[in-house]
Short mmCIF file of C-alpha atoms in Angstrom, two decimals:
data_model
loop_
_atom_site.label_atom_id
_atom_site.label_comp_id
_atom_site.label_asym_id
_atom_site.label_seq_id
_atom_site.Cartn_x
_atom_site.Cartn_y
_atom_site.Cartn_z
CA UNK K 265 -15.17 -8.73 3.85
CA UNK K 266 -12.08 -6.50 3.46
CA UNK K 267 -8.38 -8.83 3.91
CA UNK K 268 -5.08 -8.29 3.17
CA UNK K 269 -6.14 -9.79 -0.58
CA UNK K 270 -9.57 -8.81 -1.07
CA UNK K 271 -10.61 -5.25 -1.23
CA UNK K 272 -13.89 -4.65 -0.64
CA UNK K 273 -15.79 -1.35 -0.70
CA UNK K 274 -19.69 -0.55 0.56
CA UNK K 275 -21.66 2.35 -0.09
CA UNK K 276 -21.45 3.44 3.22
CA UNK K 277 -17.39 3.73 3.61
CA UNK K 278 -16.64 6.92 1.58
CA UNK K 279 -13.73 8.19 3.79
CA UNK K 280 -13.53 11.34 5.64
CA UNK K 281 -15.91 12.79 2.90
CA UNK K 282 -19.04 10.80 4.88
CA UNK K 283 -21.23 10.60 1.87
CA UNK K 284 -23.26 8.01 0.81
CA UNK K 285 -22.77 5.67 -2.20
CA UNK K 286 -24.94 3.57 -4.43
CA UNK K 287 -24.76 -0.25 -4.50
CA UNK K 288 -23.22 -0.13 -8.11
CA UNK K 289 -20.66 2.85 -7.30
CA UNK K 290 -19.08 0.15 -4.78
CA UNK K 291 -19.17 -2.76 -6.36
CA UNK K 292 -17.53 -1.24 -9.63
CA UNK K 293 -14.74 0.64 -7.30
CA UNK K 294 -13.81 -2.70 -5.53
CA UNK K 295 -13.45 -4.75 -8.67
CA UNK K 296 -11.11 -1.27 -9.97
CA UNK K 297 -9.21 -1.78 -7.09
CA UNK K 298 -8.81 -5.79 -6.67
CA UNK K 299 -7.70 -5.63 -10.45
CA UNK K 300 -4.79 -2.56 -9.60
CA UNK K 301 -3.99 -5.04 -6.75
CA UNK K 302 -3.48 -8.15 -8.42
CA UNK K 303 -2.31 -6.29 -12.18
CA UNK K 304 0.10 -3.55 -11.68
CA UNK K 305 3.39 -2.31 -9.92
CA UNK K 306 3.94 0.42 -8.13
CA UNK K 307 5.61 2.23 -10.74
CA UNK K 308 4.01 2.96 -14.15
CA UNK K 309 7.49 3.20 -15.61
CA UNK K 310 11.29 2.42 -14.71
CA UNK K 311 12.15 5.88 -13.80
CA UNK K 312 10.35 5.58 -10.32
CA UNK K 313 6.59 7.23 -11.50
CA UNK K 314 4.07 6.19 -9.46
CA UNK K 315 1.07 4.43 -10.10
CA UNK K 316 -2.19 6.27 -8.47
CA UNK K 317 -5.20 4.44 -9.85
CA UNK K 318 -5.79 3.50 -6.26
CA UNK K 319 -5.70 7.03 -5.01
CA UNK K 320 -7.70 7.85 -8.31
CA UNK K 321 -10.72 5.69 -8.02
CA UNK K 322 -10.95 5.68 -4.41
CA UNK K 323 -11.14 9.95 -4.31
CA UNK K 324 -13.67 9.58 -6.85
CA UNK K 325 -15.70 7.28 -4.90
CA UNK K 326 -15.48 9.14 -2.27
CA UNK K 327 -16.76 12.06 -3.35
CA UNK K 328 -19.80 10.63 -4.96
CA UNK K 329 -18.39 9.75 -8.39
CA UNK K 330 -20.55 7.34 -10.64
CA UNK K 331 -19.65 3.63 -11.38
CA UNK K 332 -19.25 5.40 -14.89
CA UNK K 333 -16.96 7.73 -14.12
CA UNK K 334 -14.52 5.34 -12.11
CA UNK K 335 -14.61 3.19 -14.83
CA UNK K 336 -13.63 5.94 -17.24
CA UNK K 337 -10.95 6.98 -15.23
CA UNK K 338 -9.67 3.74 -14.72
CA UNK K 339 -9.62 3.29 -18.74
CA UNK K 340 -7.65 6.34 -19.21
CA UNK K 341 -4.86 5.45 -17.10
CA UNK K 342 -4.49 1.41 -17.29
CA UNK K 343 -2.89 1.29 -20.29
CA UNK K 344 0.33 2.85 -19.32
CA UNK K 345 0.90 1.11 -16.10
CA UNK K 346 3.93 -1.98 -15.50
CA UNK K 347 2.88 -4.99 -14.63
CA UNK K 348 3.31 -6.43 -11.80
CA UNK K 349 6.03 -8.74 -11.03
CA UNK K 350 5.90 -12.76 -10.24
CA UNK K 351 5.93 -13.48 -6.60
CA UNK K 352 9.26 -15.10 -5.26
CA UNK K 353 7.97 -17.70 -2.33
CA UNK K 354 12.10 -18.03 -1.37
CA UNK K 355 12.41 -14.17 -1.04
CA UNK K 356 8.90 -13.11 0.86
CA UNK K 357 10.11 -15.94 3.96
CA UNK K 358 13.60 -14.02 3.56
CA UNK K 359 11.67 -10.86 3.91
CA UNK K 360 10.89 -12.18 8.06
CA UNK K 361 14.05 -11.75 9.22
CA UNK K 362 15.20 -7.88 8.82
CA UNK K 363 19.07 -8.51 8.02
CA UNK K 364 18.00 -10.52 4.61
CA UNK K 365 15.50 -7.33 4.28
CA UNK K 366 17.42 -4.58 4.41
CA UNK K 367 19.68 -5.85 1.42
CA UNK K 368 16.44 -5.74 -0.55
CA UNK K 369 14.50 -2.61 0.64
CA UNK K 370 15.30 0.31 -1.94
CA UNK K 371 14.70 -1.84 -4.94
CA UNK K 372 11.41 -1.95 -6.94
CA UNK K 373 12.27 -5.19 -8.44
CA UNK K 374 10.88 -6.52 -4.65
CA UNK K 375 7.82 -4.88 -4.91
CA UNK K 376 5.47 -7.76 -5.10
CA UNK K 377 7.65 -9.74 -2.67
CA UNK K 378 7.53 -6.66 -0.38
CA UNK K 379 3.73 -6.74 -1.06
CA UNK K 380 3.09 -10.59 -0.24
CA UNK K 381 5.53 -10.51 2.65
CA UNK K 382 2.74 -7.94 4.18
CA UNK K 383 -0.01 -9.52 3.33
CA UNK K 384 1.06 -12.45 5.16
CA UNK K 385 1.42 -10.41 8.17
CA UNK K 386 -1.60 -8.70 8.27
CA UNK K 387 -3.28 -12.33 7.44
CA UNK K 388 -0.91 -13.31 10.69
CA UNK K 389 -1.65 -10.14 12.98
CA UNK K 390 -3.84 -7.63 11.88
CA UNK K 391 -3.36 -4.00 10.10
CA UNK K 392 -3.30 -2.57 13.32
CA UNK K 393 -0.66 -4.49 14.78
CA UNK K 394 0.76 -4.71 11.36
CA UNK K 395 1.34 -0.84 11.55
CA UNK K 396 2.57 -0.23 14.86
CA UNK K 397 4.84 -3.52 14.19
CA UNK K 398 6.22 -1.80 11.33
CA UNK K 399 5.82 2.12 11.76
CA UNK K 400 5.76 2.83 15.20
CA UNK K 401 7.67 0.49 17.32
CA UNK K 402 10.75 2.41 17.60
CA UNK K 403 13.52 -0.30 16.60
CA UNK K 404 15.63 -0.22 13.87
CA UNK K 405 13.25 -1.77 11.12
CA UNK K 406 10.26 0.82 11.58
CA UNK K 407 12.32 3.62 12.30
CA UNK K 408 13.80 2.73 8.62
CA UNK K 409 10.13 1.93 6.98
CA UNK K 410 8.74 4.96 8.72
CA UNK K 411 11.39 7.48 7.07
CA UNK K 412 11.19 5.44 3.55
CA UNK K 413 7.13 6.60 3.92
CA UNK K 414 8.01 10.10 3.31
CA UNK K 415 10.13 9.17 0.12
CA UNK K 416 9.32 9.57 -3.08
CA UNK K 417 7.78 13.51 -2.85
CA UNK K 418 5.48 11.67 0.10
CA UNK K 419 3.60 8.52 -2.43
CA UNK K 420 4.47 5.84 -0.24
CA UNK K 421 2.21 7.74 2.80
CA UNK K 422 -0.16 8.98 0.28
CA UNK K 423 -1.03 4.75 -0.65
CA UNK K 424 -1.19 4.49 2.84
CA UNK K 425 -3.73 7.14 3.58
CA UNK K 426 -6.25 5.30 1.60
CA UNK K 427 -5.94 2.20 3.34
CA UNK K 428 -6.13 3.32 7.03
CA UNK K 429 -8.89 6.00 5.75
CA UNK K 430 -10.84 3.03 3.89
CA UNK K 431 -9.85 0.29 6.54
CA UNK K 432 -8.46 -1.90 3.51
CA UNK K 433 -5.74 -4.09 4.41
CA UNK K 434 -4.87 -4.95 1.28
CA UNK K 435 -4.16 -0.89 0.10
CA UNK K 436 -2.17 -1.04 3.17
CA UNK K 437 -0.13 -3.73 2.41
CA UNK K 438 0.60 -1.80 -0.54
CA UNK K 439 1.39 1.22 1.12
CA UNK K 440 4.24 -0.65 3.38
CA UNK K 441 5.61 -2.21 0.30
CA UNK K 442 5.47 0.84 -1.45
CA UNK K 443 7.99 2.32 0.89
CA UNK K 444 9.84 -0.90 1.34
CA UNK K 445 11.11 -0.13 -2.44
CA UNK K 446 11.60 3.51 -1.85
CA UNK K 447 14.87 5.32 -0.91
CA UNK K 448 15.48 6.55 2.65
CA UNK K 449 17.32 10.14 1.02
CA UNK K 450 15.46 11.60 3.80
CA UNK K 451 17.27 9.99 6.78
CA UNK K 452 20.05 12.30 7.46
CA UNK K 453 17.33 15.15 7.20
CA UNK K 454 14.52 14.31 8.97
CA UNK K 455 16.44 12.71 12.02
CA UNK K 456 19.12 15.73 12.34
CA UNK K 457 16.56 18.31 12.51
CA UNK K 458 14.79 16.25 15.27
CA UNK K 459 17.86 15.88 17.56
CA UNK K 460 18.60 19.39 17.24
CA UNK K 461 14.94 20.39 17.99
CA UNK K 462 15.24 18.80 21.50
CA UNK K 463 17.32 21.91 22.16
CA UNK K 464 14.75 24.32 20.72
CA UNK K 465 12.35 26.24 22.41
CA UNK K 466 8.72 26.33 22.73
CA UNK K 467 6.05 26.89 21.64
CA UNK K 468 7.08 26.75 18.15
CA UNK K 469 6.09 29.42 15.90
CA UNK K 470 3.16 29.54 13.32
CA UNK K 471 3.89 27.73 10.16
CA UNK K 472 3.15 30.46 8.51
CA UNK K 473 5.85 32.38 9.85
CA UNK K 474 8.63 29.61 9.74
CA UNK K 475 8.18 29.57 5.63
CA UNK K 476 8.35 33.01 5.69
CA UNK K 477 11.85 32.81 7.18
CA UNK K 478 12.91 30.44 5.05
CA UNK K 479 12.05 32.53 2.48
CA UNK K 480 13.65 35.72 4.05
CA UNK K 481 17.01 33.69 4.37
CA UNK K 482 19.01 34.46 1.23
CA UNK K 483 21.03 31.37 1.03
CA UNK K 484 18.39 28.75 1.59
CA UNK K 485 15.61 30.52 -0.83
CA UNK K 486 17.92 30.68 -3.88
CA UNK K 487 19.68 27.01 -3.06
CA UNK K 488 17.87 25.16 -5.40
CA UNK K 489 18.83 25.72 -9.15
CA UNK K 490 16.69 25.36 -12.32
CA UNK K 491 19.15 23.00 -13.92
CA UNK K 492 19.03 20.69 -9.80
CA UNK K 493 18.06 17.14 -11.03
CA UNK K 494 16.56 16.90 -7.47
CA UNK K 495 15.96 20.32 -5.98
CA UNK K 496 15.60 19.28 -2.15
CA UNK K 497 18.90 16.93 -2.56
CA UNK K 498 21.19 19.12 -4.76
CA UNK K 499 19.96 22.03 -4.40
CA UNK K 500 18.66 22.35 -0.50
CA UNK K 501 20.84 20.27 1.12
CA UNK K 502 23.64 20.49 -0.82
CA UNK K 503 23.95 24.16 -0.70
CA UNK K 504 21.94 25.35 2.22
CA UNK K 505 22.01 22.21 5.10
CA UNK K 506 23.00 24.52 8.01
CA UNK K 507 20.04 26.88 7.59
CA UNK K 508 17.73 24.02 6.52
CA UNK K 509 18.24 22.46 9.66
CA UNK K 510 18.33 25.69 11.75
CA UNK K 511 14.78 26.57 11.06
CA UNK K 512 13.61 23.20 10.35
CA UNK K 513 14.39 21.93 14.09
CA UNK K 514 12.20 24.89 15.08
CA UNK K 515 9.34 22.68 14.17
CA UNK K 516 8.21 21.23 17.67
CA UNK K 517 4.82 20.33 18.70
CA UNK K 518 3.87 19.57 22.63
CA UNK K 519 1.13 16.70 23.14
CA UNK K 520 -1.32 18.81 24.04
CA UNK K 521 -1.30 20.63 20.84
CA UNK K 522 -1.22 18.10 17.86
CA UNK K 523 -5.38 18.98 17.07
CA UNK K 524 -4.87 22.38 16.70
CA UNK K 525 -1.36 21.87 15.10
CA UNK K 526 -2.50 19.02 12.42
CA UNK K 527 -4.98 21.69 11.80
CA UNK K 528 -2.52 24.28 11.33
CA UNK K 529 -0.18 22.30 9.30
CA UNK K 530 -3.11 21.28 6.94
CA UNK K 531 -4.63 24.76 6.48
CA UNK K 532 -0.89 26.35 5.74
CA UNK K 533 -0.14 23.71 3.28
CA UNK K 534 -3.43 24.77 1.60
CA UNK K 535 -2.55 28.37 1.53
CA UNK K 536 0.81 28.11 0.27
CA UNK K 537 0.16 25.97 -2.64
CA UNK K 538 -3.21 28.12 -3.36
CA UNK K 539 -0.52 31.33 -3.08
CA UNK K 540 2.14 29.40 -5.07
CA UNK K 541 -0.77 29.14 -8.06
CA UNK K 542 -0.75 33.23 -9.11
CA UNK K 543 2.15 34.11 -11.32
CA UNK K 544 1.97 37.55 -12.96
CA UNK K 545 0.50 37.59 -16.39
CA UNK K 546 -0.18 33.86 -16.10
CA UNK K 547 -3.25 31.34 -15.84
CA UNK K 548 -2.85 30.30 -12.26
CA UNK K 549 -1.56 26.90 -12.05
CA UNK K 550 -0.87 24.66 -8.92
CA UNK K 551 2.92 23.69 -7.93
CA UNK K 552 3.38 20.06 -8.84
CA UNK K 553 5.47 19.49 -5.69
CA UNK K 554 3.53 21.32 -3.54
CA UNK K 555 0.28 19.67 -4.48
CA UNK K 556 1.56 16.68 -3.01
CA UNK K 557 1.73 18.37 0.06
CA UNK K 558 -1.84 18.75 0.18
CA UNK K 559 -3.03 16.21 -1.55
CA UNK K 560 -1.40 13.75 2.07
CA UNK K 561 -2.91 15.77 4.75
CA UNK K 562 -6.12 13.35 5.85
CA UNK K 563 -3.76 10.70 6.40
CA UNK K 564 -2.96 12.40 9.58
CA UNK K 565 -6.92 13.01 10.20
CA UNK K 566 -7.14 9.62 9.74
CA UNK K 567 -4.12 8.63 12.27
CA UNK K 568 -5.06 11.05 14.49
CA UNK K 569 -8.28 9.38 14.86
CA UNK K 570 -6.98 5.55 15.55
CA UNK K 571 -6.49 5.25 19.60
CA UNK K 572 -4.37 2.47 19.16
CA UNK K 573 -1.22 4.60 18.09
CA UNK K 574 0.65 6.51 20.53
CA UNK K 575 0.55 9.84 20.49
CA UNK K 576 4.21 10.72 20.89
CA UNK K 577 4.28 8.64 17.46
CA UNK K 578 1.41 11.05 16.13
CA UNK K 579 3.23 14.07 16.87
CA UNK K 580 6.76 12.73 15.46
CA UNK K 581 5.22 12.25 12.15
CA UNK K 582 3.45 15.61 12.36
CA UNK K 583 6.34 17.15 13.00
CA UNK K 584 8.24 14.91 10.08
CA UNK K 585 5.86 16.37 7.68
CA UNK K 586 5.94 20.25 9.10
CA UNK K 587 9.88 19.79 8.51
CA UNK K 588 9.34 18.38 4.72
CA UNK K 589 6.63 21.23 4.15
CA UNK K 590 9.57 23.86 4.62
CA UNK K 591 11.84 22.00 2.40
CA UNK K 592 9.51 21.09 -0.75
CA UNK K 593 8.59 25.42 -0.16
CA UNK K 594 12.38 25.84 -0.26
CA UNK K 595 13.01 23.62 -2.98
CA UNK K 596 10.78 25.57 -4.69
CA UNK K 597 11.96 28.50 -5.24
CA UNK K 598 10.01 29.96 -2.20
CA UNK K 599 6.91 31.33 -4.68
CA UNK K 600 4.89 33.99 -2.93
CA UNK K 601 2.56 33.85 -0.42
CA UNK K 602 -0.20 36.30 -0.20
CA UNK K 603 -3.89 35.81 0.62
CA UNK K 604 -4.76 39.01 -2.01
CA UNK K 605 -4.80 37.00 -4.82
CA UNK K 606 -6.73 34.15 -3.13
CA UNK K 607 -9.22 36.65 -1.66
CA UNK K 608 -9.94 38.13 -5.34
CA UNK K 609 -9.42 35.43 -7.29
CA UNK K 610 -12.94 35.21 -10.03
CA UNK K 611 -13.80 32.08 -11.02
CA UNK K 612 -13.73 30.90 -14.72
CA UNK K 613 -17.60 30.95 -14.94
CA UNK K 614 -17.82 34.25 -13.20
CA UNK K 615 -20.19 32.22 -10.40
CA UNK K 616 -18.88 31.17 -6.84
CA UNK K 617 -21.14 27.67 -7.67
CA UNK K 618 -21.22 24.96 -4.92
CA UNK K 619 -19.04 22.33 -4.16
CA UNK K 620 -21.55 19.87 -5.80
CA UNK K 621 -21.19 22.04 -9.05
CA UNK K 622 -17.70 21.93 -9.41
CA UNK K 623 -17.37 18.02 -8.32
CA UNK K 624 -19.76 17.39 -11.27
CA UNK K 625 -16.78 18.79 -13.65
CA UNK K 626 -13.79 17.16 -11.56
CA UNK K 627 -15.69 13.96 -12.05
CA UNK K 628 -15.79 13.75 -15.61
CA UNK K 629 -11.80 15.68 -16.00
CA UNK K 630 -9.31 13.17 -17.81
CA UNK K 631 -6.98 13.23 -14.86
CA UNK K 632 -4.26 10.76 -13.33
CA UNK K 633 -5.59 10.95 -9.67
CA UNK K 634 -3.94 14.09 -8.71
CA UNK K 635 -6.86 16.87 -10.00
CA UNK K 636 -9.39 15.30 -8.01
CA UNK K 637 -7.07 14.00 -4.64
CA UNK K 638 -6.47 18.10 -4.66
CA UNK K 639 -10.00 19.00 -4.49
CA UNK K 640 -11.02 16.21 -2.28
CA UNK K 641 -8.10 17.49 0.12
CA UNK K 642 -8.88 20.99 -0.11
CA UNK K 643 -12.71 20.59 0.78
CA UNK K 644 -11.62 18.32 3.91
CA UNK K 645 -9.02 21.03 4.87
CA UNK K 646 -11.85 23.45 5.68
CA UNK K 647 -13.67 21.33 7.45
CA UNK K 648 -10.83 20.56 9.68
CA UNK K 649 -10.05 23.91 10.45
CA UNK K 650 -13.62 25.21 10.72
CA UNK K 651 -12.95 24.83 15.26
CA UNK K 652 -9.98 26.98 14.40
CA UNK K 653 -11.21 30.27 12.67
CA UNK K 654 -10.60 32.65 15.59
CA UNK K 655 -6.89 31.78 15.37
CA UNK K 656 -4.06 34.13 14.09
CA UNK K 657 -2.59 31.18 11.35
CA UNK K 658 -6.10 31.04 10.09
CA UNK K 659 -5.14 32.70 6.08
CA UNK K 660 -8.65 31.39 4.13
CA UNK K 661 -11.72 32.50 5.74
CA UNK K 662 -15.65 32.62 4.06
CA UNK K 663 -15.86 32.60 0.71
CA UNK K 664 -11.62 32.41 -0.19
CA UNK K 665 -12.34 28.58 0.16
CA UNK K 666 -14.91 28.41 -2.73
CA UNK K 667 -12.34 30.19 -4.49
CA UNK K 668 -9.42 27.82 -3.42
CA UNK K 669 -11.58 25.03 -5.15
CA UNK K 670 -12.64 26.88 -8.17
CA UNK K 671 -9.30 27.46 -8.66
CA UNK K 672 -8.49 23.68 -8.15
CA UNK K 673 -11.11 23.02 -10.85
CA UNK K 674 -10.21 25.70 -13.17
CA UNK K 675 -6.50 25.31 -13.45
CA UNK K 676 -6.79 21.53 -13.65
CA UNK K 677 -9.36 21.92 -16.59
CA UNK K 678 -6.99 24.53 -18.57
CA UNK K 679 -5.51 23.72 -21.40
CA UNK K 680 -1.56 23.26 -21.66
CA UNK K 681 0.44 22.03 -18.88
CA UNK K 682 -1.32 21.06 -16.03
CA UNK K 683 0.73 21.89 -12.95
CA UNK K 684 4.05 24.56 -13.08
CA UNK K 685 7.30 22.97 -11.49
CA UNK K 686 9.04 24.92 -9.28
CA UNK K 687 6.46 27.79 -9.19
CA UNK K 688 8.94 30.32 -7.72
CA UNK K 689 11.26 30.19 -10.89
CA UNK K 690 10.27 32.74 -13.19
CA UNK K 691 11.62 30.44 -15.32
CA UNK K 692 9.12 27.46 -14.58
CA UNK K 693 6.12 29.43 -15.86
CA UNK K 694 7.61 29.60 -19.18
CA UNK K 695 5.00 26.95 -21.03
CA UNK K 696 2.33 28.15 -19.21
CA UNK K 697 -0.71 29.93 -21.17
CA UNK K 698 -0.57 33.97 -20.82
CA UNK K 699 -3.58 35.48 -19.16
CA UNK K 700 -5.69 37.77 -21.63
CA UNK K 701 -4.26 41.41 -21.08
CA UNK K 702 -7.44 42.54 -19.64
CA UNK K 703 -6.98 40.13 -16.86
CA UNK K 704 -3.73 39.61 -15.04
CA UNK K 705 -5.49 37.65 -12.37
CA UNK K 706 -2.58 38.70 -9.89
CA UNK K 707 -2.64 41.11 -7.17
CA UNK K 708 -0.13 43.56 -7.07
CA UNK K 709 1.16 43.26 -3.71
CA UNK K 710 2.95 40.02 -4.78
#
């Protein structure tokens, strides 16, 4: 049995994929998992890089991944990880009363307090209740954990997708103290474009259409600068805050609509980052940043799905991560978007192969976690949208989403650097391999 300190994984929970697994597939990913757990810290390094061997194995698994290949992804990425530290019994009862907690919350060196602390509560309450105790109740201690989930370009939400999707308590234990050690740089933003989108009118425009006005306003599109040590906070916001939240507070979904509009938001963040990946003269190459963006959309599939939170509290985080998909475009460098170069885009083999093909090659790709979280997200994101297809914010139709994963697999397989950063910068595309003349691989009407 899954608890806040056991994970525990069967071959018929595989996620949102709904596959089946094999007895030894699940028994190998749970002891992968219980030894992250108990090993490692949430970041691999001192400079705030995050640990995804959870994510890793656990989008492997779920899309149908061997007990082999888990294991060999595991290998490849153990070695560099922190461990974890020792538990502090003093701090973690401390960590009960919110006015001892919020001198602590910010600071990795907590982590595994953080961690214990919600372990004990879930032990004590429940996930669920755990959750809406800590996310969605509306007083001053979730309101601060639920904007410290969107930190840290979106990991702390991205740990807790895999719990709620997985039902593990412990993952989501980890989740909540991953954003108890996280920053809330995101406060001002997030909660000044939502008081000034009570004043804004409805029905909100298409996605689509609101990154396209970012990018058609001069000052906000050229805020961020090469040489920004954080584009969204130096460059965005530091330069461009008025316009950011002009079109930000825009963002405003009724009730009624958060189906279509999770849909929406999923299949836009899909086609901008598959857009972002054509650069003229260059192998086509995924935006670091905006992978991220994809890579969290079936959390809110998942959320969407659990009747026991609210639905105002659905839409507000919706909306929250509509509002941070028009900032990470901003911040960078508002790359094209045009569905021509999706729509033509030839795969490396020359052959529009299955899904199964290509997972048989992301499966056995030395990669961190974020390669195959992209394609897992990417095949999910069409079948979310497939109720959709008559609608005018539908880009990728037919075959364009056999060549959104191809291109998922091929530009993670590439040699050279993996993702570009910043893929609107000229400048960003520098290190990345030339296309052979014959084959620019970029429409024209970029």
């Amino acid at each position: 049995m899954a608890t806040a300190h056991t994970i525990q994984i069967t071959p018929d929970n595989t996620g949102l994929w709904q596959i089946q697994q094999n007895e030894a597939a699940a028994k190998k990913a749970s002891e992968l998992l219980q030894e992250d757990l108990e090993k490692h810290h949430v970041y691999f390094n001192h400079d705030g890089f995050h640990n995804h061997i959870s994510h890793h194995i656990l989008s492997l698994y779920g899309t149908g991944a061997s007990a082999e290949d888990m294991k060999r992804g595991y290998d490849e990425n153990k070695s560099y990880q922190r461990p974890t530290n020792k538990t502090n019994e003093k701090v973690v009862e401390e960590l009960k009363d919110w006015a001892a907690a919020k001198k602590r919350v910010g600071k990795e060196q907590y982590y595994s307090d953080f961690l214990a602390f919600f372990q004990s509560e879930i032990d004590r309450l429940g996930w669920e209740k755990v959750l809406s105790e800590y996310m969605f109740k509306g007083d001053e201690r979730s309101e601060d954990m639920l904007i410290r989930m969107l930190a840290g370009f979106l990991h702390p939400l991205i740990q807790l997708m895999y719990g709620v999707e997985w039902s593990q308590p412990a993952i989501i234990a980890m989740g909540l103290a991953q954003a108890a050690v996280h920053q809330d740089n995101m406060k001002k933003f997030l909660l000044t474009a939502e008081e000034t989108s009570k004043s804004s009118p409805t029905p909100m425009p298409s996605i689509v259409s609101l990154l396209e006005e970012v990018k058609s306003n001069g000052k906000l599109a050229k805020a961020a600068k090469l040489g920004d040590g954080n584009k969204i906070r130096d460059g965005v916001f530091a330069r461009a805050w008025d316009e950011a939240i002009e079109i930000t507070s825009r963002v405003k979904v009724k009730p009624e609509e958060l189906d279509e509009k999770t849909a929406e938001m999923y299949h836009t963040a899909i086609y901008e980052g598959a857009s972002a990946a054509f650069h003229p003269g260059k192998e086509p190459r995924f935006d670091f940043f905006l992978m991220h963006h994809i890579n969290v959309c079936p959390i809110f599939i998942a959320i969407n799905s659990q009747d026991w939170i609210p639905i105002e509290s659905k839409v507000r985080l919706l909306e929250w991560k509509i509002r941070m998909d028009l900032i990470q475009y901003a911040a960078r460098a508002c790359p094209p978007l045009s569905i021509d170069n999706i729509a033509s885009y030839v795969p490396k083999d020359k052959d529009l192969g299955p899904v199964k093909e290509q997972l048989q090659r992301m499966h056995v790709l030395e990669d961190d976690g974020h390669a195959i979280k992209l394609f897992r997200a990417v095949v999910l994101g069409q079948k979310v949208g497939e109720k959709y297809e008559d609608k005018d914010w539908v880009k990728i139709k037919g075959d364009m989403w056999t060549r959104v994963s191809h291109l998922v697999v091929d530009s993670t397989e590439s040699n050279g650097q993996r993702w570009v950063r910043g893929a609107g910068e000229p400048a960003a595309w520098h290190d990345i391999p030339d296309l052979p003349e014959a084959d620019d691989g970029v429409s024209g009407r970029l």
